[in-house]
CSV table of C-alpha atoms in Angstrom, one decimal:
chain,number,residue,atom,x,y,z
A,1,MET,CA,92.4,106.3,112.9
A,2,ALA,CA,93.1,107.5,109.4
A,3,LYS,CA,95.9,105.9,107.4
A,4,ASP,CA,98.9,107.7,106.0
A,5,VAL,CA,100.5,107.0,102.6
A,6,LEU,CA,104.2,107.8,102.5
A,7,VAL,CA,106.0,108.1,99.1
A,8,ASN,CA,109.8,108.1,99.1
A,9,ALA,CA,110.7,109.1,95.6
A,10,GLY,CA,114.4,108.5,95.7
A,11,VAL,CA,117.1,108.8,93.0
A,12,GLY,CA,116.9,105.2,91.9
A,13,GLU,CA,113.7,103.9,93.4
A,14,VAL,CA,110.1,104.8,94.4
A,15,ARG,CA,109.0,103.3,97.7
A,16,VAL,CA,105.4,103.5,98.9
A,17,ALA,CA,104.4,102.7,102.4
A,18,VAL,CA,101.0,102.6,104.0
A,19,LEU,CA,100.8,103.3,107.8
A,20,ASP,CA,97.7,102.1,109.7
A,21,GLY,CA,97.6,103.7,113.1
A,22,GLY,CA,101.3,104.6,112.7
A,23,VAL,CA,102.3,101.0,112.0
A,24,LEU,CA,103.7,99.9,108.7
A,25,ASP,CA,101.0,97.9,107.0
A,26,GLN,CA,101.9,97.7,103.3
A,27,LEU,CA,104.9,98.4,101.2
A,28,TRP,CA,105.8,98.6,97.4
A,29,LEU,CA,109.1,99.1,95.8
A,30,GLU,CA,109.7,100.1,92.1
A,31,ARG,CA,113.0,100.8,90.5
A,32,THR,CA,113.1,104.0,88.4
A,33,ILE,CA,116.8,104.2,87.4
A,34,GLY,CA,118.3,102.7,84.2
A,35,ILE,CA,114.9,102.0,82.6
A,36,GLU,CA,116.2,103.3,79.3
A,37,ASP,CA,119.0,100.7,79.3
A,38,GLY,CA,116.6,98.0,78.1
A,39,SER,CA,115.4,96.6,81.4
A,40,LYS,CA,111.9,98.0,80.7
A,41,ARG,CA,111.7,95.7,77.7
A,42,THR,CA,113.8,92.7,78.8
A,43,GLY,CA,113.0,92.4,82.5
A,44,ALA,CA,116.7,91.9,83.2
A,45,GLY,CA,117.8,91.4,86.7
A,46,ASN,CA,116.1,90.7,90.0
A,47,GLY,CA,113.7,93.6,90.4
A,48,GLY,CA,115.5,95.5,87.7
A,49,ARG,CA,112.4,96.1,85.7
A,50,ARG,CA,109.4,98.4,85.7
A,51,ASN,CA,106.1,96.9,87.0
A,52,LEU,CA,104.3,95.5,83.9
A,53,VAL,CA,101.0,94.4,85.5
A,54,GLY,CA,98.2,96.2,83.6
A,55,ASP,CA,100.2,96.8,80.4
A,56,ILE,CA,98.5,95.6,77.1
A,57,PHE,CA,100.4,94.2,74.2
A,58,LEU,CA,99.7,93.0,70.7
A,59,GLY,CA,101.5,89.7,70.7
A,60,ARG,CA,102.1,86.7,68.5
A,61,VAL,CA,101.4,83.1,69.5
A,62,GLN,CA,104.8,81.5,69.6
A,63,ARG,CA,104.0,77.9,70.7
A,64,VAL,CA,100.8,76.1,71.6
A,65,LEU,CA,101.2,73.3,74.2
A,66,PRO,CA,98.1,71.1,74.4
A,67,SER,CA,99.8,69.0,77.1
A,68,MET,CA,99.9,72.1,79.4
A,69,GLN,CA,96.7,73.6,77.9
A,70,ALA,CA,98.6,76.8,77.5
A,71,ALA,CA,100.4,78.9,74.9
A,72,PHE,CA,103.5,81.0,74.9
A,73,ILE,CA,103.1,84.5,73.5
A,74,ASN,CA,105.9,86.8,72.1
A,75,ILE,CA,105.2,90.3,73.5
A,76,GLY,CA,108.6,91.7,73.0
A,77,LEU,CA,110.1,90.8,76.4
A,78,GLU,CA,113.2,88.6,77.0
A,79,ARG,CA,110.9,85.7,77.8
A,80,ALA,CA,107.6,84.8,76.1
A,81,GLY,CA,104.5,85.4,78.2
A,82,PHE,CA,102.4,82.4,79.4
A,83,LEU,CA,98.7,82.2,78.5
A,84,ALA,CA,96.7,79.5,80.1
A,85,ALA,CA,93.5,78.2,78.5
A,86,ARG,CA,91.4,79.7,81.3
A,87,GLU,CA,92.8,83.1,80.4
A,88,ALA,CA,92.6,82.6,76.7
A,89,ARG,CA,88.9,81.8,76.8
A,90,PRO,CA,86.6,84.8,76.3
A,91,ARG,CA,85.4,86.1,79.6
A,92,THR,CA,82.0,84.6,80.7
A,93,ALA,CA,81.6,86.7,83.8
A,94,LEU,CA,82.5,90.3,84.6
A,95,PHE,CA,84.1,89.6,88.0
A,96,ARG,CA,85.9,86.3,88.4
A,97,ASP,CA,88.9,85.4,90.5
A,98,ASP,CA,88.0,82.0,91.7
A,99,PRO,CA,90.1,78.8,91.9
A,100,TYR,CA,90.4,76.5,88.9
A,101,THR,CA,87.2,74.4,88.5
A,102,ASP,CA,86.7,71.0,86.8
A,103,GLU,CA,85.3,73.0,83.8
A,104,ASP,CA,88.5,75.0,83.6
A,105,ARG,CA,90.6,71.8,83.5
A,106,LYS,CA,88.6,70.6,80.5
A,107,LEU,CA,89.4,73.6,78.4
A,108,GLN,CA,91.4,73.1,75.2
A,109,ILE,CA,93.9,75.8,74.4
A,110,GLY,CA,93.6,74.9,70.7
A,111,ASP,CA,90.0,76.2,70.7
A,112,TYR,CA,91.3,79.7,71.3
A,113,VAL,CA,94.7,80.3,69.8
A,114,ARG,CA,96.8,79.0,66.9
A,115,GLU,CA,100.6,79.3,66.4
A,116,GLY,CA,101.4,82.4,64.4
A,117,ASN,CA,98.2,84.2,65.2
A,118,GLU,CA,98.1,87.8,66.5
A,119,ILE,CA,96.5,88.2,69.9
A,120,LEU,CA,95.7,91.1,72.3
A,121,VAL,CA,96.9,90.2,75.8
A,122,GLN,CA,97.4,92.0,79.1
A,123,VAL,CA,100.0,91.3,81.8
A,124,VAL,CA,98.3,90.0,84.9
A,125,LYS,CA,101.5,88.8,86.7
A,126,ASP,CA,105.0,90.2,86.4
A,127,PRO,CA,107.8,87.9,85.2
A,128,ILE,CA,108.9,86.0,88.3
A,129,GLY,CA,112.3,84.3,88.5
A,130,ASP,CA,112.9,82.5,85.2
A,131,LYS,CA,109.2,82.5,84.3
A,132,GLY,CA,107.7,84.9,81.8
A,133,ALA,CA,104.8,87.2,82.5
A,134,ARG,CA,101.4,85.6,83.0
A,135,LEU,CA,98.9,86.9,80.4
A,136,SER,CA,95.2,87.2,79.9
A,137,ALA,CA,93.3,87.7,76.6
A,138,ASN,CA,90.6,89.5,78.6
A,139,SER,CA,91.8,93.0,79.1
A,140,THR,CA,90.7,95.4,81.8
A,141,ILE,CA,91.5,99.1,82.3
A,142,ALA,CA,91.6,100.3,85.9
A,143,GLY,CA,90.4,103.8,86.8
A,144,ARG,CA,89.9,105.5,90.1
A,145,LEU,CA,86.4,104.4,90.7
A,146,LEU,CA,85.7,101.9,87.9
A,147,ILE,CA,87.4,99.1,86.0
A,148,LEU,CA,86.5,98.8,82.3
A,149,VAL,CA,86.2,95.2,81.2
A,150,ALA,CA,86.6,94.7,77.5
A,151,ASN,CA,84.1,92.5,75.6
A,152,SER,CA,82.0,91.8,78.6
A,153,PRO,CA,78.9,94.1,78.9
A,154,GLY,CA,77.3,94.5,82.2
A,155,VAL,CA,77.9,96.0,85.7
A,156,ALA,CA,79.5,94.2,88.6
A,157,LEU,CA,80.8,95.3,92.0
A,158,SER,CA,83.9,94.6,94.1
A,159,ARG,CA,83.1,91.9,96.8
A,160,ARG,CA,84.4,94.4,99.3
A,161,ILE,CA,81.4,96.6,98.8
A,162,GLU,CA,79.2,94.8,101.3
A,163,ASP,CA,76.3,97.2,102.1
A,164,GLU,CA,73.3,96.0,100.0
A,165,ALA,CA,71.8,99.4,99.8
A,166,GLU,CA,75.0,100.9,98.5
A,167,ARG,CA,75.5,98.1,96.0
A,168,ALA,CA,72.0,98.7,94.6
A,169,ARG,CA,72.6,102.5,94.4
A,170,LEU,CA,75.9,102.2,92.6
A,171,THR,CA,74.6,99.5,90.2
A,172,GLY,CA,71.7,101.7,89.3
A,173,ILE,CA,73.9,104.7,88.6
A,174,VAL,CA,76.3,102.8,86.4
A,175,GLU,CA,73.5,101.1,84.5
A,176,ARG,CA,72.0,104.5,83.9
A,177,ILE,CA,75.3,105.9,82.7
A,178,VAL,CA,75.7,103.0,80.2
A,179,ALA,CA,72.2,103.4,78.9
A,180,GLU,CA,72.4,107.2,78.5
A,181,SER,CA,76.0,107.5,77.2
A,182,ALA,CA,76.1,104.5,74.9
A,183,SER,CA,77.4,106.5,72.0
A,184,GLU,CA,80.3,107.8,74.1
A,185,LEU,CA,81.2,104.5,75.6
A,186,SER,CA,82.9,101.5,73.9
A,187,ARG,CA,80.5,99.0,72.6
A,188,GLY,CA,80.5,95.6,74.3
A,189,THR,CA,82.4,96.7,77.4
A,190,GLY,CA,81.3,96.4,81.0
A,191,PHE,CA,82.3,98.0,84.3
A,192,ILE,CA,83.3,96.8,87.8
A,193,LEU,CA,82.8,99.3,90.6
A,194,ARG,CA,85.8,99.6,92.9
A,195,THR,CA,85.6,100.1,96.7
A,196,ALA,CA,86.7,103.7,96.2
A,197,ALA,CA,83.3,104.3,94.5
A,198,ILE,CA,81.5,103.9,97.9
A,199,GLY,CA,79.5,107.2,98.5
A,200,ILE,CA,80.5,108.7,95.1
A,201,GLY,CA,77.9,110.5,93.0
A,202,GLU,CA,76.9,110.1,89.4
A,203,ALA,CA,78.9,112.9,87.9
A,204,GLU,CA,82.2,111.5,89.1
A,205,LEU,CA,81.3,107.9,88.0
A,206,ARG,CA,80.3,109.2,84.6
A,207,ASP,CA,83.6,111.1,84.2
A,208,ASP,CA,85.6,107.9,85.1
A,209,ALA,CA,83.6,105.7,82.7
A,210,LEU,CA,84.1,108.2,79.8
A,211,GLN,CA,87.8,108.4,80.5
A,212,LEU,CA,88.2,104.6,80.6
A,213,ALA,CA,86.2,104.4,77.3
A,214,HIS,CA,88.6,106.9,75.7
A,215,VAL,CA,91.6,104.8,76.8
A,216,TRP,CA,90.1,101.6,75.4
A,217,ARG,CA,89.3,103.3,72.1
A,218,THR,CA,92.9,104.5,71.8
A,219,ILE,CA,94.1,100.9,72.3
A,220,THR,CA,91.8,99.5,69.7
A,221,GLU,CA,92.9,102.2,67.2
A,222,LYS,CA,96.5,101.4,67.8
A,223,ARG,CA,95.9,97.8,67.3
A,224,VAL,CA,94.8,98.4,63.7
A,225,TRP,CA,98.2,99.7,62.7
A,226,ALA,CA,100.5,97.8,65.1
A,227,ALA,CA,102.8,94.9,64.1
A,228,PRO,CA,103.3,92.3,66.9
A,229,PRO,CA,105.0,92.3,69.2
A,230,ALA,CA,103.9,95.8,70.2
A,231,SER,CA,103.1,97.7,73.4
A,232,LEU,CA,99.6,99.3,73.1
A,233,HIS,CA,99.0,100.5,76.6
A,234,THR,CA,101.2,101.3,79.6
A,235,ASP,CA,99.7,101.5,83.0
A,236,LEU,CA,100.2,104.5,85.2
A,237,GLY,CA,103.6,105.3,86.8
A,238,PRO,CA,104.3,104.3,90.5
A,239,ILE,CA,103.2,107.7,91.9
A,240,GLU,CA,99.8,107.9,90.1
A,241,ARG,CA,99.2,104.1,90.6
A,242,ALA,CA,99.7,104.5,94.4
A,243,LEU,CA,97.1,107.2,94.5
A,244,ARG,CA,94.7,105.3,92.2
A,245,ASP,CA,94.9,102.0,94.0
A,246,GLU,CA,95.6,102.8,97.6
A,247,VAL,CA,93.9,106.2,98.4
A,248,ASP,CA,90.3,106.0,99.5
A,249,GLY,CA,88.2,107.5,102.3
A,250,THR,CA,90.4,105.8,104.9
A,251,ILE,CA,93.5,107.8,103.9
A,252,GLY,CA,94.1,110.9,106.0
A,253,ARG,CA,97.1,112.2,104.0
A,254,VAL,CA,99.7,111.4,101.4
A,255,VAL,CA,103.2,112.6,102.3
A,256,ILE,CA,105.8,112.8,99.5
A,257,ASP,CA,109.4,113.7,99.9
A,258,ASP,CA,110.3,114.9,96.4
A,259,ARG,CA,109.1,118.1,94.7
A,260,THR,CA,108.8,116.5,91.2
A,261,ALA,CA,106.9,113.5,92.5
A,262,PHE,CA,104.7,115.9,94.6
A,263,GLY,CA,103.8,117.8,91.4
A,264,ILE,CA,103.0,114.5,89.6
A,265,ALA,CA,100.7,113.5,92.5
A,266,ARG,CA,99.0,116.8,92.6
A,267,ASP,CA,98.4,116.8,88.9
A,268,TYR,CA,96.9,113.3,89.0
A,269,ALA,CA,94.7,114.1,92.0
A,270,THR,CA,93.4,117.3,90.3
A,271,ARG,CA,92.3,115.2,87.3
A,272,ALA,CA,91.1,112.0,89.0
A,273,MET,CA,90.4,112.7,92.7
A,274,PRO,CA,90.1,116.5,93.4
A,275,GLU,CA,88.9,115.8,97.0
A,276,MET,CA,92.4,114.5,97.8
A,277,VAL,CA,94.4,117.5,96.5
A,278,GLY,CA,94.4,119.2,99.9
A,279,ARG,CA,95.6,116.0,101.6
A,280,ILE,CA,98.8,115.7,99.6
A,281,GLU,CA,101.8,117.1,101.5
A,282,LEU,CA,105.4,117.8,100.5
A,283,TYR,CA,107.8,116.6,103.2
A,284,GLU,CA,110.8,118.9,103.6
A,285,GLY,CA,112.2,117.7,106.9
A,286,ARG,CA,116.0,117.1,107.3
A,287,ALA,CA,115.6,113.5,108.3
A,288,PRO,CA,114.7,111.0,105.5
A,289,LEU,CA,111.0,110.5,105.2
A,290,PHE,CA,110.9,106.8,106.3
A,291,GLU,CA,113.3,107.5,109.2
A,292,HIS,CA,111.1,110.4,110.3
A,293,PHE,CA,108.1,108.0,110.5
A,294,GLY,CA,110.2,105.3,112.2
A,295,ILE,CA,109.8,102.6,109.5
A,296,GLU,CA,113.2,102.4,107.8
A,297,ASP,CA,114.6,99.8,110.3
A,298,GLU,CA,111.6,97.6,110.0
A,299,ILE,CA,111.8,97.7,106.2
A,300,GLU,CA,115.4,96.6,106.5
A,301,SER,CA,114.4,93.7,108.7
A,302,LEU,CA,111.9,92.3,106.1
A,303,SER,CA,114.8,90.3,104.6
A,304,ALA,CA,115.4,88.4,107.9
A,305,PRO,CA,113.6,85.0,108.2
A,306,ARG,CA,112.7,85.5,111.9
A,307,VAL,CA,109.9,87.7,113.1
A,308,ALA,CA,109.5,88.3,116.9
A,309,LEU,CA,106.1,88.0,118.5
A,310,PRO,CA,104.9,90.2,121.5
A,311,SER,CA,104.8,87.2,123.9
A,312,GLY,CA,108.5,86.3,123.3
A,313,GLY,CA,107.8,83.6,120.7
A,314,TRP,CA,108.6,84.0,117.0
A,315,ILE,CA,107.8,82.9,113.5
A,316,THR,CA,110.3,81.8,110.9
A,317,ILE,CA,109.7,82.3,107.2
A,318,GLU,CA,111.6,80.2,104.7
A,319,ALA,CA,111.0,80.3,100.9
A,320,THR,CA,111.6,77.4,98.6
A,321,GLU,CA,111.0,77.0,94.9
A,322,ALA,CA,107.7,75.1,95.5
A,323,LEU,CA,106.3,76.9,98.5
A,324,THR,CA,106.9,79.2,101.5
A,325,ALA,CA,107.2,77.4,104.8
A,326,ILE,CA,106.4,79.2,108.1
A,327,ASP,CA,107.1,77.8,111.5
A,328,VAL,CA,105.6,79.1,114.8
A,329,ASN,CA,107.6,78.8,118.0
A,330,SER,CA,106.5,79.7,121.5
A,331,GLY,CA,110.0,80.4,122.8
A,332,SER,CA,110.1,80.8,126.6
A,333,TYR,CA,106.5,82.0,126.8
A,334,ILE,CA,104.3,80.0,129.2
A,335,ASP,CA,100.6,80.9,129.9
A,336,GLY,CA,99.3,80.3,133.4
A,337,GLY,CA,96.3,78.5,131.9
A,338,GLY,CA,98.4,75.6,130.7
A,339,LEU,CA,99.7,74.2,127.4
A,340,GLU,CA,96.6,74.7,125.4
A,341,ASP,CA,96.3,78.4,126.4
A,342,THR,CA,100.0,78.9,125.7
A,343,SER,CA,99.7,77.4,122.3
A,344,LEU,CA,96.5,79.3,121.5
A,345,ASN,CA,97.9,82.7,122.5
A,346,VAL,CA,101.1,82.3,120.6
A,347,ASN,CA,99.2,81.0,117.5
A,348,LEU,CA,96.8,84.0,117.6
A,349,GLU,CA,99.8,86.4,117.7
A,350,ALA,CA,101.4,84.5,114.9
A,351,ALA,CA,98.2,84.6,112.7
A,352,ASP,CA,98.0,88.4,113.1
A,353,ALA,CA,101.7,88.8,112.4
A,354,LEU,CA,101.5,86.5,109.3
A,355,GLY,CA,98.8,88.5,107.6
A,356,ARG,CA,101.0,91.6,107.8
A,357,GLN,CA,104.2,89.9,106.9
A,358,LEU,CA,102.7,88.3,103.8
A,359,ARG,CA,101.6,91.8,102.6
A,360,LEU,CA,104.9,93.5,103.4
A,361,ARG,CA,107.1,90.8,101.9
A,362,GLY,CA,104.9,90.3,98.9
A,363,ILE,CA,104.7,86.5,99.5
A,364,GLY,CA,102.4,84.6,97.2
A,365,GLY,CA,101.7,81.1,95.9
A,366,LEU,CA,101.5,78.1,98.2
A,367,ILE,CA,102.1,78.7,101.9
A,368,VAL,CA,102.3,76.0,104.6
A,369,ILE,CA,102.2,77.1,108.2
A,370,ASP,CA,103.2,74.9,111.1
A,371,PHE,CA,101.3,76.2,114.0
A,372,ILE,CA,101.7,74.9,117.5
A,373,HIS,CA,99.5,71.9,118.1
A,374,LEU,CA,96.0,72.7,119.5
A,375,SER,CA,93.7,70.0,121.0
A,376,ASP,CA,90.4,71.8,121.2
A,377,PRO,CA,88.5,72.1,117.9
A,378,LYS,CA,87.0,75.4,119.0
A,379,ASN,CA,90.5,76.8,119.4
A,380,VAL,CA,91.5,75.6,116.0
A,381,GLU,CA,88.5,77.3,114.4
A,382,ARG,CA,89.3,80.5,116.4
A,383,LEU,CA,92.8,80.4,115.0
A,384,LEU,CA,91.7,79.9,111.4
A,385,GLU,CA,89.2,82.7,111.7
A,386,ALA,CA,92.0,85.0,113.1
A,387,LEU,CA,94.2,84.0,110.1
A,388,ARG,CA,91.4,84.7,107.6
A,389,THR,CA,90.8,88.1,109.2
A,390,ALA,CA,94.5,89.0,109.1
A,391,CYS,CA,94.8,87.9,105.4
A,392,ALA,CA,91.7,89.7,104.3
A,393,LYS,CA,93.4,93.2,104.4
A,394,GLY,CA,94.8,94.5,101.2
A,395,ARG,CA,93.8,93.7,97.6
A,396,VAL,CA,95.4,90.3,97.1
A,397,PRO,CA,93.0,87.4,97.4
A,398,SER,CA,93.9,84.3,99.4
A,399,GLN,CA,92.4,80.9,100.3
A,400,ILE,CA,92.9,79.1,103.6
A,401,LEU,CA,92.3,75.4,104.2
A,402,GLY,CA,91.6,73.7,107.6
A,403,MET,CA,94.3,72.5,109.9
A,404,SER,CA,95.6,69.0,109.2
A,405,GLU,CA,96.2,66.3,111.9
A,406,PHE,CA,99.8,67.4,112.0
A,407,GLY,CA,98.9,71.0,112.9
A,408,LEU,CA,99.7,72.3,109.4
A,409,VAL,CA,97.6,74.9,107.6
A,410,GLU,CA,97.8,75.3,103.8
A,411,MET,CA,96.9,78.5,102.1
A,412,THR,CA,97.4,80.2,98.7
A,413,ARG,CA,97.9,83.9,98.1
A,414,LYS,CA,97.7,85.3,94.6
A,415,ARG,CA,101.2,86.2,93.4
A,416,LEU,CA,101.5,89.2,91.2
A,417,ARG,CA,105.2,89.9,91.3
A,418,ASP,CA,108.5,88.7,92.9
A,419,PRO,CA,108.5,88.5,96.7
A,420,LEU,CA,110.6,91.2,98.4
A,421,ALA,CA,113.3,88.7,99.2
A,422,ILE,CA,113.7,87.7,95.5
A,423,ARG,CA,113.7,91.3,94.4
A,424,THR,CA,116.4,92.3,96.8
A,425,THR,CA,118.6,89.3,97.3
A,426,GLU,CA,120.2,86.4,95.4
A,427,ASP,CA,121.6,82.9,96.1
A,428,CYS,CA,124.9,83.1,97.8
A,429,ARG,CA,127.5,81.1,95.8
A,430,ARG,CA,129.9,81.0,98.7
A,431,CYS,CA,127.5,79.0,100.8
A,432,ASP,CA,126.5,76.5,98.0
A,433,GLY,CA,123.1,78.0,97.6
A,434,HIS,CA,122.1,77.5,101.2
A,435,GLY,CA,121.8,81.2,101.9
A,436,ARG,CA,121.1,84.6,100.3
A,437,ARG,CA,122.8,87.9,100.1
A,438,LYS,CA,121.8,91.3,98.8
A,439,THR,CA,122.0,91.9,95.0
A,440,THR,CA,124.3,94.5,93.6
A,441,GLU,CA,121.3,96.6,92.7
A,442,THR,CA,120.0,96.5,96.3
A,443,VAL,CA,123.3,97.6,97.7
A,444,ALA,CA,123.6,100.3,95.1
A,445,LEU,CA,120.1,101.7,96.0
A,446,GLU,CA,121.1,101.7,99.7
A,447,ILE,CA,124.1,103.8,98.7
A,448,LEU,CA,121.9,106.2,96.8
A,449,ARG,CA,119.6,106.6,99.8
A,450,ARG,CA,122.7,107.2,102.0
A,451,MET,CA,124.0,109.8,99.5
A,452,GLU,CA,120.6,111.6,99.5
A,453,ARG,CA,120.9,111.8,103.3
A,454,ALA,CA,124.4,113.1,103.1
A,455,ALA,CA,123.5,115.7,100.5
A,456,ALA,CA,120.6,116.9,102.6
A,457,ALA,CA,122.9,117.2,105.7
A,458,ALA,CA,125.7,119.0,103.9
A,459,PRO,CA,124.2,120.8,100.8
A,460,GLY,CA,126.8,121.9,98.3
A,461,LYS,CA,129.5,119.5,99.5
A,462,PRO,CA,131.0,116.9,97.1
A,463,LEU,CA,130.1,113.3,97.8
A,464,MET,CA,132.6,110.4,97.8
A,465,VAL,CA,131.4,106.7,97.6
A,466,ARG,CA,133.8,103.8,98.3
A,467,ALA,CA,132.3,100.4,97.5
A,468,ALA,CA,132.9,97.0,96.1
A,469,PRO,CA,134.0,97.1,92.4
A,470,GLY,CA,130.8,95.5,91.1
A,471,VAL,CA,128.6,98.0,92.9
A,472,VAL,CA,130.8,100.9,91.7
A,473,ARG,CA,130.4,99.6,88.1
A,474,TRP,CA,126.6,99.5,88.5
A,475,LEU,CA,126.6,103.1,89.8
A,476,GLN,CA,128.9,104.4,87.1
A,477,ALA,CA,126.8,102.8,84.4
A,478,ARG,CA,123.9,105.0,85.5
A,479,GLU,CA,126.0,108.0,86.6
A,480,PRO,CA,124.2,110.7,84.5
A,481,GLU,CA,120.8,109.9,86.1
A,482,ILE,CA,122.4,109.7,89.5
A,483,ARG,CA,124.1,113.0,89.2
A,484,GLU,CA,120.9,114.7,88.0
A,485,GLY,CA,118.8,113.2,90.8
A,486,LEU,CA,121.4,114.1,93.5
A,487,ALA,CA,121.8,117.6,92.1
A,488,ARG,CA,118.2,118.3,92.9
A,489,ARG,CA,119.0,117.3,96.5
A,490,GLY,CA,121.9,119.7,96.8
A,491,ALA,CA,124.9,117.5,95.9
A,492,ALA,CA,127.5,119.5,94.0
A,493,GLN,CA,129.9,116.7,92.9
A,494,VAL,CA,129.8,112.9,93.0
A,495,ARG,CA,132.7,110.5,92.8
A,496,PHE,CA,132.8,106.7,93.0
A,497,GLU,CA,135.8,104.7,94.0
A,498,PRO,CA,136.2,100.9,94.1
A,499,THR,CA,137.7,99.3,97.1
A,500,GLN,CA,139.4,96.0,97.7
A,501,GLU,CA,136.7,95.0,100.2
A,502,GLY,CA,135.4,91.5,99.3
A,503,ARG,CA,132.0,91.9,100.7
A,504,ARG,CA,129.4,93.6,98.5
A,505,GLU,CA,127.4,94.9,101.4
A,506,VAL,CA,130.3,97.1,102.8
A,507,PHE,CA,130.5,100.7,101.6
A,508,GLU,CA,131.2,104.2,102.8
A,509,VAL,CA,129.7,107.5,101.8
A,510,SER,CA,131.5,110.7,102.9
A,511,THR,CA,131.3,114.4,102.2
A,512,GLY,CA,134.2,116.6,101.1
A,513,GLY,CA,135.5,119.5,103.1
């Protein structure tokens, strides 16, 4: 069954969901309100910043730390970016995303950077918590079909292109393009073929290569005149990025609920993927898009630690500073085959659910899973294979170790940005840091979605919002943007009124008579 991409372009946030067989499979959130207030540059707040992954900066080396084999680079954000020796070293292979090796651990950061030097760097991981952005001195420019790799000539392919005949065909095409169009391409650059290139002809691949070469030339020209810290390249916005990175031959349609966003998507598709133009639809239903497709409640539940399993068991997901701990429980489920079969069945359900929950919640880093004990080694291997399969979906690489004697499975998943829980909640001071509650921004964005719904249900009627004082202050600080966005959805007037309610999560949205 073909997948659907749903784009909810709300007043304050863009949310992109991928449905696989009608089931929510992937989710991204990106704030779009208040960017001009400095959060784009400073990264202020939990989730109060634009996605920076893929952006390229001319930075200045602030500090070199041989003890860490890393350097801190000033790129104009609130916190300096972090450049490890492995990412500072000029690239030796076109396609490398392997774990650290003994060779990597012997690298000396001082061989590549000096304090005070200018350096061209790219953000590879967004700032997370109190840590600055992770940087690389090896820049790449992503296109629809290809990725341009600076200073690394050659041709490589995504590991997800598995058919050997197709790999040979695509490699031959791009090598021919590089040979025949050398004068139009950037000298010394290479290309990685993305999975979207499967089945694509030479003309489309050539167009993508030439466009990427133009982008890279523009960056190098800007660098000549720029003074660090300076932004030289900004990646696509959330609408275009969703199309570029998530839409391939498996996508049946892209449904967008905002006319402006619909126009942006159509324009991008016309330029980059004309075959998809006819599959982009404007949703004009009365019910909100995510509610119409039945996924709004599930998105809301992603902040809860417990996830129910079909058998009646459950998994519990708890994040700490060092790792994410996941516990598997069988509940009242008992299989007629005995304890081993009961444990295996619940564990297999948990493995399948975990792959999906890790994607939806954006969980990365070190993950430790406490599965129910299994005695049969064959069942252990069957479980590990199920977990590998569940985690193989999506574009984020992961590594899974074997099961320990205590029934624990350790895995790592590449972390590109804050997990959903960190982006939408904060430590609760009232419970001494032992719990979390929604941030002011998260509650404000919920109010904006409620206001959009009210405006659609009663067009032309004034809207009244009563909420906690802190939430009202957040909304009032961005009132011009909010009014403009809601006016496009039929709201005539908007008024915010603080209440004496102590709880941030409590609010009311009403329409005037």
